[in-house]
XYZ file of C-alpha atoms in Angstrom:
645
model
C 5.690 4.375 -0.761
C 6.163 3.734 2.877
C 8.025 -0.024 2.923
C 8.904 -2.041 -0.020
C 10.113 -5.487 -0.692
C 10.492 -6.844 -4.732
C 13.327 -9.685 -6.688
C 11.187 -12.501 -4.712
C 12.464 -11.495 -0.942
C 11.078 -14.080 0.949
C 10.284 -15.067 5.014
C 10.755 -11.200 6.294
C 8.333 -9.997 9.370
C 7.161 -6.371 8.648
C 5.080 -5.976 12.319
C 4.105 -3.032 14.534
C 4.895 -0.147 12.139
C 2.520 3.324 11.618
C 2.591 3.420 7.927
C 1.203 6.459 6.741
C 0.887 9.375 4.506
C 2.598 8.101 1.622
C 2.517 9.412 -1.565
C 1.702 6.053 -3.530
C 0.931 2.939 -1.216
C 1.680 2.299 2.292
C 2.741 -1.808 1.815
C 4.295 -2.840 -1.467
C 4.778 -6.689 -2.055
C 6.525 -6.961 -5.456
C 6.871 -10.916 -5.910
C 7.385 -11.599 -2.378
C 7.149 -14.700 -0.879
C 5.721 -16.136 2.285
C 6.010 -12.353 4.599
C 3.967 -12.069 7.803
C 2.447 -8.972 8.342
C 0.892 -8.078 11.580
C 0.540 -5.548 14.058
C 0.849 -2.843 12.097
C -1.121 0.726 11.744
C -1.581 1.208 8.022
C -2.724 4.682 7.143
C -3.560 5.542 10.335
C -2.184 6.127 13.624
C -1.168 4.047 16.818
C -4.720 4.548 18.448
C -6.398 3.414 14.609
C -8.503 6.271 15.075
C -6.846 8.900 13.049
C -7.364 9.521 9.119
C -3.640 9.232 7.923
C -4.502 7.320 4.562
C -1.967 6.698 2.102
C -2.583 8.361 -1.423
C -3.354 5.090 -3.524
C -3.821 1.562 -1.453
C -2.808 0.190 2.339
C -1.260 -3.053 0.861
C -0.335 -3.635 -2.492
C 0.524 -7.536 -3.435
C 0.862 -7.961 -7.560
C 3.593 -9.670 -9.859
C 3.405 -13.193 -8.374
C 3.577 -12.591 -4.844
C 2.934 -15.654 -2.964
C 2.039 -17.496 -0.065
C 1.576 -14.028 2.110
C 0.212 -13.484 5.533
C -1.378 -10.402 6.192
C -2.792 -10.308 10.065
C -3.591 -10.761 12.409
C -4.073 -7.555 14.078
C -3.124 -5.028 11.743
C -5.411 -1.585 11.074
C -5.405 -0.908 7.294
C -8.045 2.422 7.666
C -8.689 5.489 5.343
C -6.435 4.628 2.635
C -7.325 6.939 -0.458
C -8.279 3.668 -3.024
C -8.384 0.137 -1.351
C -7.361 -0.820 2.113
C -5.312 -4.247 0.524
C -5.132 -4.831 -3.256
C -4.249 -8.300 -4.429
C -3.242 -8.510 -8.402
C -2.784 -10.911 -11.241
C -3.462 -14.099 -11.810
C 0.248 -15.359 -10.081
C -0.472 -13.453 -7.123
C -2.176 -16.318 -4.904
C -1.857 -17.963 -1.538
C -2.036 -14.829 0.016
C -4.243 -15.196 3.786
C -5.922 -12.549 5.125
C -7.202 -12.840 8.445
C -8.432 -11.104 11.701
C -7.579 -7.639 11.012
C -9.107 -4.176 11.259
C -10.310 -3.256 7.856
C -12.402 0.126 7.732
C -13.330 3.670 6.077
C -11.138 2.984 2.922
C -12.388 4.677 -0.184
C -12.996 2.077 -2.643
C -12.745 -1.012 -1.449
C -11.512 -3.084 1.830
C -10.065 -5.782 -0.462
C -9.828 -6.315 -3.812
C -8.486 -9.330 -5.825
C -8.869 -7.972 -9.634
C -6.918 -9.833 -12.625
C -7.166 -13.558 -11.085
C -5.499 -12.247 -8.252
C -5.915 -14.929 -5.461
C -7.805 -16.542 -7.678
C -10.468 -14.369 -7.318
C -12.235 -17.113 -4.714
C -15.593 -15.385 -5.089
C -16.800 -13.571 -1.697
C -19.351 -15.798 0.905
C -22.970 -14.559 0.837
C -24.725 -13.809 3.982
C -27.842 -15.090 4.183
C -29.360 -13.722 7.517
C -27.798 -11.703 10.529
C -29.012 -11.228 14.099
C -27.874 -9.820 16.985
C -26.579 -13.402 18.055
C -25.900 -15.516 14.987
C -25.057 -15.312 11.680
C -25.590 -17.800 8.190
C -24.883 -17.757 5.281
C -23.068 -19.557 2.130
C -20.125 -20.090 0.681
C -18.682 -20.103 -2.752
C -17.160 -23.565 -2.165
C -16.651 -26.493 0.651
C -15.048 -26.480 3.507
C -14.361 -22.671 3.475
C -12.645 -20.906 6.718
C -15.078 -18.025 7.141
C -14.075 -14.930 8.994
C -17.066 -12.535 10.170
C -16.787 -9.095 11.026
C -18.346 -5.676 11.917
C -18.313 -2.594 10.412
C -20.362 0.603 9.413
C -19.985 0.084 6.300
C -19.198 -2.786 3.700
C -16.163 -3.855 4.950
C -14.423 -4.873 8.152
C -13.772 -2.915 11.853
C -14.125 -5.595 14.259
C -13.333 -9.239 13.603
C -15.680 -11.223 15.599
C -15.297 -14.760 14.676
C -14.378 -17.838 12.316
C -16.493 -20.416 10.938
C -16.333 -23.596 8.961
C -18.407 -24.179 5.844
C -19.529 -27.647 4.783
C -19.307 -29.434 2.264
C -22.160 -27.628 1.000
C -20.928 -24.488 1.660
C -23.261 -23.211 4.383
C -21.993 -21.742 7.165
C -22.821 -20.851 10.494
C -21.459 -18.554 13.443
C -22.767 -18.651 16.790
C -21.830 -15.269 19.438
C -23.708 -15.490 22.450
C -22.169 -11.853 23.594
C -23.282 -10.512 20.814
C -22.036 -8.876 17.318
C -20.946 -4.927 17.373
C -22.889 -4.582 14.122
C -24.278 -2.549 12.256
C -23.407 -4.789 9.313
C -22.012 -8.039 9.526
C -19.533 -8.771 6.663
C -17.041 -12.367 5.847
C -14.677 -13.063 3.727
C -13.854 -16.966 2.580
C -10.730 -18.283 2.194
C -9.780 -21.780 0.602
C -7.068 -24.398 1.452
C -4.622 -22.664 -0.180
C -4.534 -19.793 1.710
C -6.355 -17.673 -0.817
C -8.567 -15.314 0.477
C -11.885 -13.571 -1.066
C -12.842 -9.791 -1.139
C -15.475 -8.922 1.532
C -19.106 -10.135 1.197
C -21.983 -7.947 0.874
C -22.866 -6.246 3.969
C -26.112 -7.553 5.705
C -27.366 -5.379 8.592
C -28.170 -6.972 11.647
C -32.168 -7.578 12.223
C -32.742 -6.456 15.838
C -36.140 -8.035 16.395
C -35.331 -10.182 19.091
C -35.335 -7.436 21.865
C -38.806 -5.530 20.888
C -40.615 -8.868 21.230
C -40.153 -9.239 24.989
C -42.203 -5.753 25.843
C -44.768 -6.938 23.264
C -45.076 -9.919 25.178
C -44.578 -8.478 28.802
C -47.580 -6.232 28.759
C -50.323 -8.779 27.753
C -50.360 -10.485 31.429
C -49.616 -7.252 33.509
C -50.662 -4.102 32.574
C -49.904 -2.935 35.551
C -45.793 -4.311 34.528
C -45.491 -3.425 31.436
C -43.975 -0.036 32.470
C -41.838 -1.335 35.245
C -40.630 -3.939 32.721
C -40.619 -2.259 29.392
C -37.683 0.352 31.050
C -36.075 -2.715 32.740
C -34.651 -4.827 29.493
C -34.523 -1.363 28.113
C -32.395 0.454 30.414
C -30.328 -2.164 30.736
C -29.783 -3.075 26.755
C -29.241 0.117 25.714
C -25.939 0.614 27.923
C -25.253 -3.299 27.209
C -25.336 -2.667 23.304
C -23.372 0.734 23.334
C -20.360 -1.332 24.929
C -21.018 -4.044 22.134
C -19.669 -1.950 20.021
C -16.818 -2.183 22.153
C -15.006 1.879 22.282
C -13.463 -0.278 25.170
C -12.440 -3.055 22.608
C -11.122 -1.472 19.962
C -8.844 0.514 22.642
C -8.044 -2.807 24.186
C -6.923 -4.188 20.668
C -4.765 -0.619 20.397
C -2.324 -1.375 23.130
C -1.779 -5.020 21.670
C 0.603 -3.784 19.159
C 1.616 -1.663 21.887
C 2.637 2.022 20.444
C 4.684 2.207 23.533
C 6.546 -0.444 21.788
C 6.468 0.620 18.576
C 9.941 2.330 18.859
C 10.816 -0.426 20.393
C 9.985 -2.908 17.930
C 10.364 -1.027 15.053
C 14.124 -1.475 14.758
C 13.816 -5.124 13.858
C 16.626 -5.556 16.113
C 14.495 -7.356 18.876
C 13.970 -10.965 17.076
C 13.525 -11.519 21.300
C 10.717 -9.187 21.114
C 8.890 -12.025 19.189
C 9.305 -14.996 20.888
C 8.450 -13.102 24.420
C 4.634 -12.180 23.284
C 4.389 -16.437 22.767
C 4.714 -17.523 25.634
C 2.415 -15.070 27.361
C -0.235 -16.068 24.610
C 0.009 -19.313 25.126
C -3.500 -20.885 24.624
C -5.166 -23.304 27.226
C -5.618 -26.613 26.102
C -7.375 -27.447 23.055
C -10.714 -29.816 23.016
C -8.706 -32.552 21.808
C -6.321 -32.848 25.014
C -5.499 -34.862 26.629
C -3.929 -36.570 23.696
C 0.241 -36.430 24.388
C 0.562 -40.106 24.345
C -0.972 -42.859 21.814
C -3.296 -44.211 24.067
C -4.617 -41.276 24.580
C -5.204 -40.864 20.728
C -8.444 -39.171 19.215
C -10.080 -40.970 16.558
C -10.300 -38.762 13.280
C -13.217 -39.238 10.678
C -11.595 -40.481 7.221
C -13.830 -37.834 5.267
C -11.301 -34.945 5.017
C -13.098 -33.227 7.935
C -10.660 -31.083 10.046
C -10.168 -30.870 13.763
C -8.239 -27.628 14.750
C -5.240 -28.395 17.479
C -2.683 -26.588 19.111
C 0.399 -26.992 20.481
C -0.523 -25.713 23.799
C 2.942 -26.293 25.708
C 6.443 -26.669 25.388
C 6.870 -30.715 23.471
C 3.129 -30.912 23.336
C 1.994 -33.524 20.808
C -1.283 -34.435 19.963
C -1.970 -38.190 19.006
C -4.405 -38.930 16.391
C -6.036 -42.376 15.132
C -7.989 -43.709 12.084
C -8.948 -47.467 10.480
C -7.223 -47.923 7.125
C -8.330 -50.078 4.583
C -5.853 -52.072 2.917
C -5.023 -51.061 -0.463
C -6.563 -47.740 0.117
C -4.707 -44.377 -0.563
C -4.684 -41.674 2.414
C -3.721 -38.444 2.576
C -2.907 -36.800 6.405
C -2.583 -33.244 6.295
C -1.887 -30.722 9.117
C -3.061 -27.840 7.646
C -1.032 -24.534 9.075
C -3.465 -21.486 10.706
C -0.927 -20.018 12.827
C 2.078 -18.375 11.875
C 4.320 -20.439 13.806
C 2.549 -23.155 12.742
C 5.390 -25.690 11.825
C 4.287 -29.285 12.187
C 5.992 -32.722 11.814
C 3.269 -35.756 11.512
C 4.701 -39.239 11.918
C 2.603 -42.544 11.450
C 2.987 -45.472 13.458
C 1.292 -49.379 12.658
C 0.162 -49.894 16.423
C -0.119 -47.517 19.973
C 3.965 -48.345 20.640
C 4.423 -49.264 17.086
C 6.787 -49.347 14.384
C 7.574 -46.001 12.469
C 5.759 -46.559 9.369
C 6.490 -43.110 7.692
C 7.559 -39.566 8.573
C 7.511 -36.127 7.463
C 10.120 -33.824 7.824
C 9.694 -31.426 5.083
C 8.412 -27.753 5.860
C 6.002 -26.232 2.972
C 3.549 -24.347 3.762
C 1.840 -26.934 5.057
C 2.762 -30.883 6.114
C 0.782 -34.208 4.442
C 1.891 -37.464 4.380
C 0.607 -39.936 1.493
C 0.488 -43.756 2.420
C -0.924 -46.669 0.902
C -2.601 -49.362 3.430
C -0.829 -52.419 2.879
C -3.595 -54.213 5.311
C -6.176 -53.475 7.611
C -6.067 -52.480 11.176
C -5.619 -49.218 13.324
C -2.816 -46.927 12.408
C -1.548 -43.745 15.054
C -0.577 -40.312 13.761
C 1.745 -38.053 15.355
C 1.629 -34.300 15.236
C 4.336 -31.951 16.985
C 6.091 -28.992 16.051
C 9.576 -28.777 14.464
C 10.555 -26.324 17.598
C 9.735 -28.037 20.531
C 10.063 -24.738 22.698
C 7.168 -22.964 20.823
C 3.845 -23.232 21.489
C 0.493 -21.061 21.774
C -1.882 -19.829 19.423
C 0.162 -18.977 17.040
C 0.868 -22.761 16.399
C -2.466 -23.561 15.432
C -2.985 -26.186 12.445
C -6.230 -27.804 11.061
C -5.419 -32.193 11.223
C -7.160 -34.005 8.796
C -7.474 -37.751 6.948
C -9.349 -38.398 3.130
C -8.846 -40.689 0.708
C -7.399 -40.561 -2.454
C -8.986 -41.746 -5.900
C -5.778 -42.818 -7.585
C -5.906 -42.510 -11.435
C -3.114 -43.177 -14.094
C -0.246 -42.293 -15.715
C 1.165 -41.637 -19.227
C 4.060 -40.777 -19.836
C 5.607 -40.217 -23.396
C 8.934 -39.421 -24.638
C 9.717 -38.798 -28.246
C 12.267 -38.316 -30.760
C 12.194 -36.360 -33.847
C 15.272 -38.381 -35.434
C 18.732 -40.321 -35.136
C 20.754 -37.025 -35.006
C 18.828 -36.045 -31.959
C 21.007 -34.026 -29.691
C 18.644 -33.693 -26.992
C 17.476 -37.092 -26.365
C 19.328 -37.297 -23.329
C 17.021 -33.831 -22.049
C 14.376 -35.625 -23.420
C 14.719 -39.013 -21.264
C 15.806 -36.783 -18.435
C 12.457 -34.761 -18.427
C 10.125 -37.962 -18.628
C 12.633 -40.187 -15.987
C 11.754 -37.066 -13.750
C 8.033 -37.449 -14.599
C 8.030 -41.261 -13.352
C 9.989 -40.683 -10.462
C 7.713 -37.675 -9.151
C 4.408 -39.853 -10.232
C 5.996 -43.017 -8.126
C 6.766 -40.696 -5.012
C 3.000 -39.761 -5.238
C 2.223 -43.700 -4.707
C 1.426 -44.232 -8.074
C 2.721 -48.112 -8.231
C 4.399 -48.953 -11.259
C 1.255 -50.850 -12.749
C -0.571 -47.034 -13.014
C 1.905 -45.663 -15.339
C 2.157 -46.372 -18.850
C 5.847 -45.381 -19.612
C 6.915 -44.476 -23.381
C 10.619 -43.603 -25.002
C 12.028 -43.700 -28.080
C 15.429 -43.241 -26.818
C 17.651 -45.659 -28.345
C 18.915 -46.165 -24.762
C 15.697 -47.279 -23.440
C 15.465 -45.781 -19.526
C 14.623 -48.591 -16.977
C 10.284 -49.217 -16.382
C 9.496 -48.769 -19.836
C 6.310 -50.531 -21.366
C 7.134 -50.011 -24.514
C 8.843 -47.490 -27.732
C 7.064 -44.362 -27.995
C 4.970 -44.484 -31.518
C 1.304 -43.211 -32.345
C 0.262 -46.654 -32.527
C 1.153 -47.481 -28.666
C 0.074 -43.946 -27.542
C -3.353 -44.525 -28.897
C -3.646 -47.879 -26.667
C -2.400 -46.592 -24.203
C -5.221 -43.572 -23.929
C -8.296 -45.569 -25.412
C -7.600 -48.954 -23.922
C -4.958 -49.055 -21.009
C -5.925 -46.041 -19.199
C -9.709 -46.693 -18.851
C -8.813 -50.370 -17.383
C -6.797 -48.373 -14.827
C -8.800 -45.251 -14.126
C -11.896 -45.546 -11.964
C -14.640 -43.405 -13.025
C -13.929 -39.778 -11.412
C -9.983 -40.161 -10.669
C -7.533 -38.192 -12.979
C -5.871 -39.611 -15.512
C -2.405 -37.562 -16.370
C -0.538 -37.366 -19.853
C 2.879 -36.297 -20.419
C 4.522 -35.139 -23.753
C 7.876 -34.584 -24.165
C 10.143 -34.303 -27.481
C 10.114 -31.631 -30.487
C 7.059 -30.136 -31.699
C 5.374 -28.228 -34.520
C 1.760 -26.086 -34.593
C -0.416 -29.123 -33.997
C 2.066 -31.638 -34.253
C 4.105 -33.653 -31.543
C 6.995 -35.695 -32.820
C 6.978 -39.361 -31.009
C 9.436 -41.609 -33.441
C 11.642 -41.155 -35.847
C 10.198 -40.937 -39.439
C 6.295 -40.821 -39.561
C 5.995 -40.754 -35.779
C 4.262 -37.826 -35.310
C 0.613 -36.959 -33.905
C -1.341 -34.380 -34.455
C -3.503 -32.456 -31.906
C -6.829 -33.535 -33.580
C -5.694 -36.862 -33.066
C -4.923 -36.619 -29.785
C -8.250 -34.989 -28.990
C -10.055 -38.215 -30.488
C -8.246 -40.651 -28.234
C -8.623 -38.416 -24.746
C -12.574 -38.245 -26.074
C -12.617 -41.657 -26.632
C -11.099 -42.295 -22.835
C -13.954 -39.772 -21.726
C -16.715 -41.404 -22.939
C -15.868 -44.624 -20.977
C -14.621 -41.969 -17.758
C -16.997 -39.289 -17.877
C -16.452 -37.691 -14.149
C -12.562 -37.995 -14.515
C -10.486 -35.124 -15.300
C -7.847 -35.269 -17.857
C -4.384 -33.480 -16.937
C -2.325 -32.956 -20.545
C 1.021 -31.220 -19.751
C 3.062 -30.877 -22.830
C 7.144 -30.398 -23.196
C 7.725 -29.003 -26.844
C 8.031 -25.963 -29.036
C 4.679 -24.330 -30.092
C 2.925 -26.741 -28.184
C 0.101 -23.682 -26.964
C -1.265 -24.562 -30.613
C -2.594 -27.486 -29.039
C -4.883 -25.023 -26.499
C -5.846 -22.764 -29.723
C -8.317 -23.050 -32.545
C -9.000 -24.632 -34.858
C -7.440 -27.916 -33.870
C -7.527 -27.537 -30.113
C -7.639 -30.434 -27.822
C -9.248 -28.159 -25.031
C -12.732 -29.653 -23.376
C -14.364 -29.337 -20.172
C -13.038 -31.992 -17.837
C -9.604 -31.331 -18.926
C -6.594 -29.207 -18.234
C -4.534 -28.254 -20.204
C -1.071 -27.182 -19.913
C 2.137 -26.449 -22.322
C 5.786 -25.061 -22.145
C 5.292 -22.464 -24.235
C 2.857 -20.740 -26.661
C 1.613 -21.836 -30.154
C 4.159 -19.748 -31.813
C 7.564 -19.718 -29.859
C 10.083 -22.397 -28.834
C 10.490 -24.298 -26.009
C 14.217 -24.125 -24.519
C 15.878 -27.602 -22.837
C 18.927 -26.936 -20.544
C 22.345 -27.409 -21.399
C 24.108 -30.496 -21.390
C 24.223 -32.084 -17.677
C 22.142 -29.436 -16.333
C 18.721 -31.648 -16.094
C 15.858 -31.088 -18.522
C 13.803 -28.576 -20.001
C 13.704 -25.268 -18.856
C 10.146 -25.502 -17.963
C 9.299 -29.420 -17.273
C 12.167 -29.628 -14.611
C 10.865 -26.227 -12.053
C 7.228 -27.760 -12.951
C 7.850 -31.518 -11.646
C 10.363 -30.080 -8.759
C 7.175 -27.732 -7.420
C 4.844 -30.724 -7.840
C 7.597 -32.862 -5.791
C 7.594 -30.416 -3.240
C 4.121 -30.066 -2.278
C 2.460 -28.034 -4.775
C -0.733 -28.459 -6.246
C -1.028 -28.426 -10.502
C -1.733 -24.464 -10.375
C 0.954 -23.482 -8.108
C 3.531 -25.504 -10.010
C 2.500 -23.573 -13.480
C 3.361 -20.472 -11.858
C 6.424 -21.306 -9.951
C 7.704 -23.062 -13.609
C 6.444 -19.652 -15.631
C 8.207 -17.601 -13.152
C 11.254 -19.852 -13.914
C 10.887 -19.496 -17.640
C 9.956 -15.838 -17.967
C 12.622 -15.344 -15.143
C 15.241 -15.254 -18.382
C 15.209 -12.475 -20.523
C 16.893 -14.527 -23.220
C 14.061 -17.104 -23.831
C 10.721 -15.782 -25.757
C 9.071 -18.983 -24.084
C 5.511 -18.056 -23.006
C 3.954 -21.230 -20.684
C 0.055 -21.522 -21.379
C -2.752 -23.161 -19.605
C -6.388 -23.726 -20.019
C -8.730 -25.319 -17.660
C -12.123 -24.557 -19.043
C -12.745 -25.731 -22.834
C -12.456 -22.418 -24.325
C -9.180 -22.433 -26.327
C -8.369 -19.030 -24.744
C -4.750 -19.530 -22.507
C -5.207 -18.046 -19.142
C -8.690 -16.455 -19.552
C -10.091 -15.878 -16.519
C -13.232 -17.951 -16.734
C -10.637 -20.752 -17.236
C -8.917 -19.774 -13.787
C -12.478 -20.282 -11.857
C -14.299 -23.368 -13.615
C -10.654 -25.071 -13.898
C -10.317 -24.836 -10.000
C -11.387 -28.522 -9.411
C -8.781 -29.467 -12.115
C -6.268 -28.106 -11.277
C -6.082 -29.794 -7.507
C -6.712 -32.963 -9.814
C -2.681 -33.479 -8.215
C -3.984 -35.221 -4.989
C -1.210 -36.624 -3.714
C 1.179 -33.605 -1.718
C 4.661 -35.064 -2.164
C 7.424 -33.618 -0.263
C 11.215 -33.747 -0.737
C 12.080 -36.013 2.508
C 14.695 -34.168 5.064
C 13.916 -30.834 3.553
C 14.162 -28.322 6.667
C 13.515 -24.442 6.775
C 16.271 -22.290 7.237
């Protein structure tokens, strides 16, 4: 193995290395978090033209590694299996973009097991020398293009946007390298696909002009047929660009290889910045709020830069009063890093601010009234700038469902009601920060101590209002509705009360199909705090159906484990609600809460989830058609002051 990293290492730069020759794989990301990898010469040499592959893969990302970035500018060539290998269904947000992939045996990439998701590769529809189309397997895709020989990817010539259709198109006047084209898609989370199919390119376009040319002069057509000729032949041996790829070569700079490969020179980094600093986006000028672009409300992105030191790039949209918005700078660069402020007039009050740093910054706001609101956007550094902070601005809506939240007990000896009330106090308090007002959660405990907000005790008979008749009053037809269990459980049975006050997961199914039938587009979210509560995802009685997701503490045969006295919760709820505070979407907050859980060798607790219908926990088909479902979490909430390191 040439460099390692494992016991979730996280926010290391591994850049302009030669890693070659190894035995086993050249890169080896062992649950590791949120690296940058770039620059680099991965089983090859400096030049990228020698065959130095490693023995198995170029990059190896598996057990949960997260939030990666691999590029740009890194050679991963002639590697005996797969030039970068992303595994298991907890390996995800892991980018891949603008490198040189090429001449591996196998495969360029590969995400087997659920690993990124497995996004599902675009489709390239048609390819000439100028312009490429094709489709992708969901909206609003990034779409990277390349060149190669082969089926994967030499020469990066390009991004693209895909609509909301998925079609995509990419425009290059100067021409592709060819002879294939290839993409990849990746999705807003940063996941990225395997390489499409490779299409060759249809050269047509150049043997039409001598078919043309001779019909008016015969006499021309041979002083014409050499002339495009003669001249495109040399012009398309270049466009394969020998003089590119060298040109790409000396960007990582072998000469400074030695130099940079101590580590030592964290001034190395910053000094390339500078001296890449981009011109001005198409946006500018926009420093000052009257100089603010207007910004469709349709989730639609417009791709800025910081293109100077305290550049800041003003933004402006029409809210609706009483309507739910969601601004997101969405982070492309690497030193992308981006605070987003929002302001009631041009010279206005402060209205709301972001200063938290995931992987990338939203703010969530409810219009109180109409009128023109200002936006913002500047980096957390204000001496960086350049490509490198790139980040994708956008405004939607949000559909703003309901919800339940339930907290039992199983009787008056309980000794962990106050875990209990702690769990579903954290629920509320995470479901208010999201802007759900008080009026859109039902709020159930049977603690003899009854927390603050409550609507009523928790008992069958209020839980079955609350899902057949409360939630469809609240619930417009396509947003979520959410429902929270937490107490003591048995295999098919949740206890809500003391005595008779239990439910049973055939029960429960009847009331959420009940709330369907009067919601039919909106997805159901059931996340479930109790011992053997996977029996509710199993057969026979299994409350799993298409539309909903699915998701419980632990399997349908093994406890679920609270924390000790004053040390919060349960030991999966409380890592589950923290991610979802902190700007995670439903998915990502399983796995950062299963890590958690599994992270103790002392617990048999196994989380399950199911996003498909199928009754079969983390199946793979339930990974892919529970996609929508599990970004049913709309609202990015984000712990407020919460700075990187």
């Amino acid at each position: 193995m040439g460099i390692g990293c494992g016991d979730n290492a996280q926010q290391n730069r591994i850049e302009q290395n030669v890693i070659a020759g190894n035995r086993t794989n050249g890169l080896h990301l062992d649950s590791c978090d949120r690296m940058v990898i770039t620059g680099n010469r991965i089983g090859t040499n400096a030049a990228g033209a020698s065959n130095l592959g490693n023995q198995e893969n170029g990059i190896s990302l598996f057990n949960g590694a997260q939030g990666n970035t691999i590029g740009p500018d890194n050679a991963i060539a002639y590697n005996r299996l797969r030039g970068i290998g992303v595994w298991y269904t907890t390996t995800i947000r892991n980018h891949i973009t603008q490198n040189a992939i090429y001449a591996n045996t196998t495969m360029g990439i590969d995400t087997d097991d659920g690993g990124n998701l497995n996004p599902g590769a675009p489709r390239i529809t048609s390819a000439t020398r100028t312009l490429v189309q094709g489709v992708a397997p969901f909206a609003n895709a990034r779409i990277e293009v390349f060149s190669d020989e082969g089926g994967q990817g030499r020469i990066y010539e390009g991004v693209a946007t895909a609509d909301v259709a998925g079609a995509f198109t990419l425009n290059k006047p100067g021409g592709f390298s060819g002879p294939n084209l290839t993409a990849t898609a990746t999705d807003s989370d940063g996941n990225t696909s395997e390489f499409s199919a490779p299409v060759p390119i249809v050269t047509q376009t150049p043997t039409v002009t001598p078919t043309r040319t001779p019909t008016p002069q015969a006499t021309a057509t041979p002083t014409k047929t050499p002339a495009p000729q003669a001249t495109a032949t040399p012009t398309k041996t270049p466009t394969p660009q020998a003089t590119a790829t060298p040109t790409k070569t000396p960007t990582p700079q072998a000469t400074a290889t030695p130099t940079k490969t101590p580590t030592p020179q964290a001034t190395a980094t910053p000094t390339p910045t500078p001296a890449s600093a981009s011109p001005p986006d198409g946006y500018e000028p926009d420093n000052t709020c009257a100089a603010a672009n207007a910004i469709a409300v349709n989730g639609s992105a417009q791709e800025h830069n910081f293109h100077a030191a305290g550049d800041a790039d003003w933004l402006r949209f029409n809210a609706m009063a009483n309507t739910h918005y969601v601004i997101s700078a969405i982070h492309l660069g690497d030193q992308a890093d981006t605070d987003l402020a929002l302001y009631d007039a041009c010279q206005g009050t402060l209205i709301q601010q972001t200063l938290d740093f995931g992987r990338d910054t939203h703010l969530s706001w409810v219009a109180p009234v109409n009128g023109m609101v200002y936006v913002r956007a500047r980096h957390a550094d204000s001496t960086l700038f350049g490509p490198a902070t790139a980040y994708a601005f956008s405004v939607r809506t949000v559909a703003t469902g309901a919800a339940i939240i339930a907290g039992g007990r199983l009787n008056v000896f309980d000794s962990l009601q106050r875990q209990i009330t702690f769990m579903t106090n954290h629920a509320y308090q995470v479901f208010t920060q999201a802007n759900y007002a008080h009026d859109r959660i039902y709020y159930m405990s049977a603690d003899p101590t009854p927390p603050p907000n409550i609507d009523s005790p928790s008992s069958p008979t209020n839980l079955a209002f609350a899902i057949r008749t409360w939630a469809p009053q609240q619930v417009t037809n396509g947003a979520p509705l959410f429902l929270y269990l937490a107490d003591h459980g048995e295999r098919e049975v949740f206890f809500l009360e003391t005595g008779s006050g239990a439910i049973t997961a055939s029960q429960l199914d009847q009331w959420l199909t009940e709330f369907q039938a009067q919601r039919p587009q909106s997805p159901v979210i059931v996340i479930i705090e109790a011992c053997r509560s996977g029996s509710f995802i199993t057969t026979p009685a299994s409350i799993s159906r298409n539309g909903r997701l699915i998701i419980t503490a632990s399997g349908a045969d093994n406890d679920a484990h609270a924390k000790g006295d004053n040390q919060g919760g349960g030991e999966f709820s409380d890592p589950f609600f923290d991610a979802l505070a902190n700007n995670n979407d439903l998915w990502t907050s399983y796995v950062l809460a299963d890590r958690a859980v599994r992270a103790n060798p002392h617990f048999n607790q196994t989380p399950w989830i199911d996003g498909d219908g199928d009754g079969l926990p983390y199946h793979q088909r339930s990974l892919r058609v529970g996609l929508p479902l599990r970004r049913s979490w709309p609202i990015p909430v984000c712990v407020p002051g919460k700075r990187r390191g």
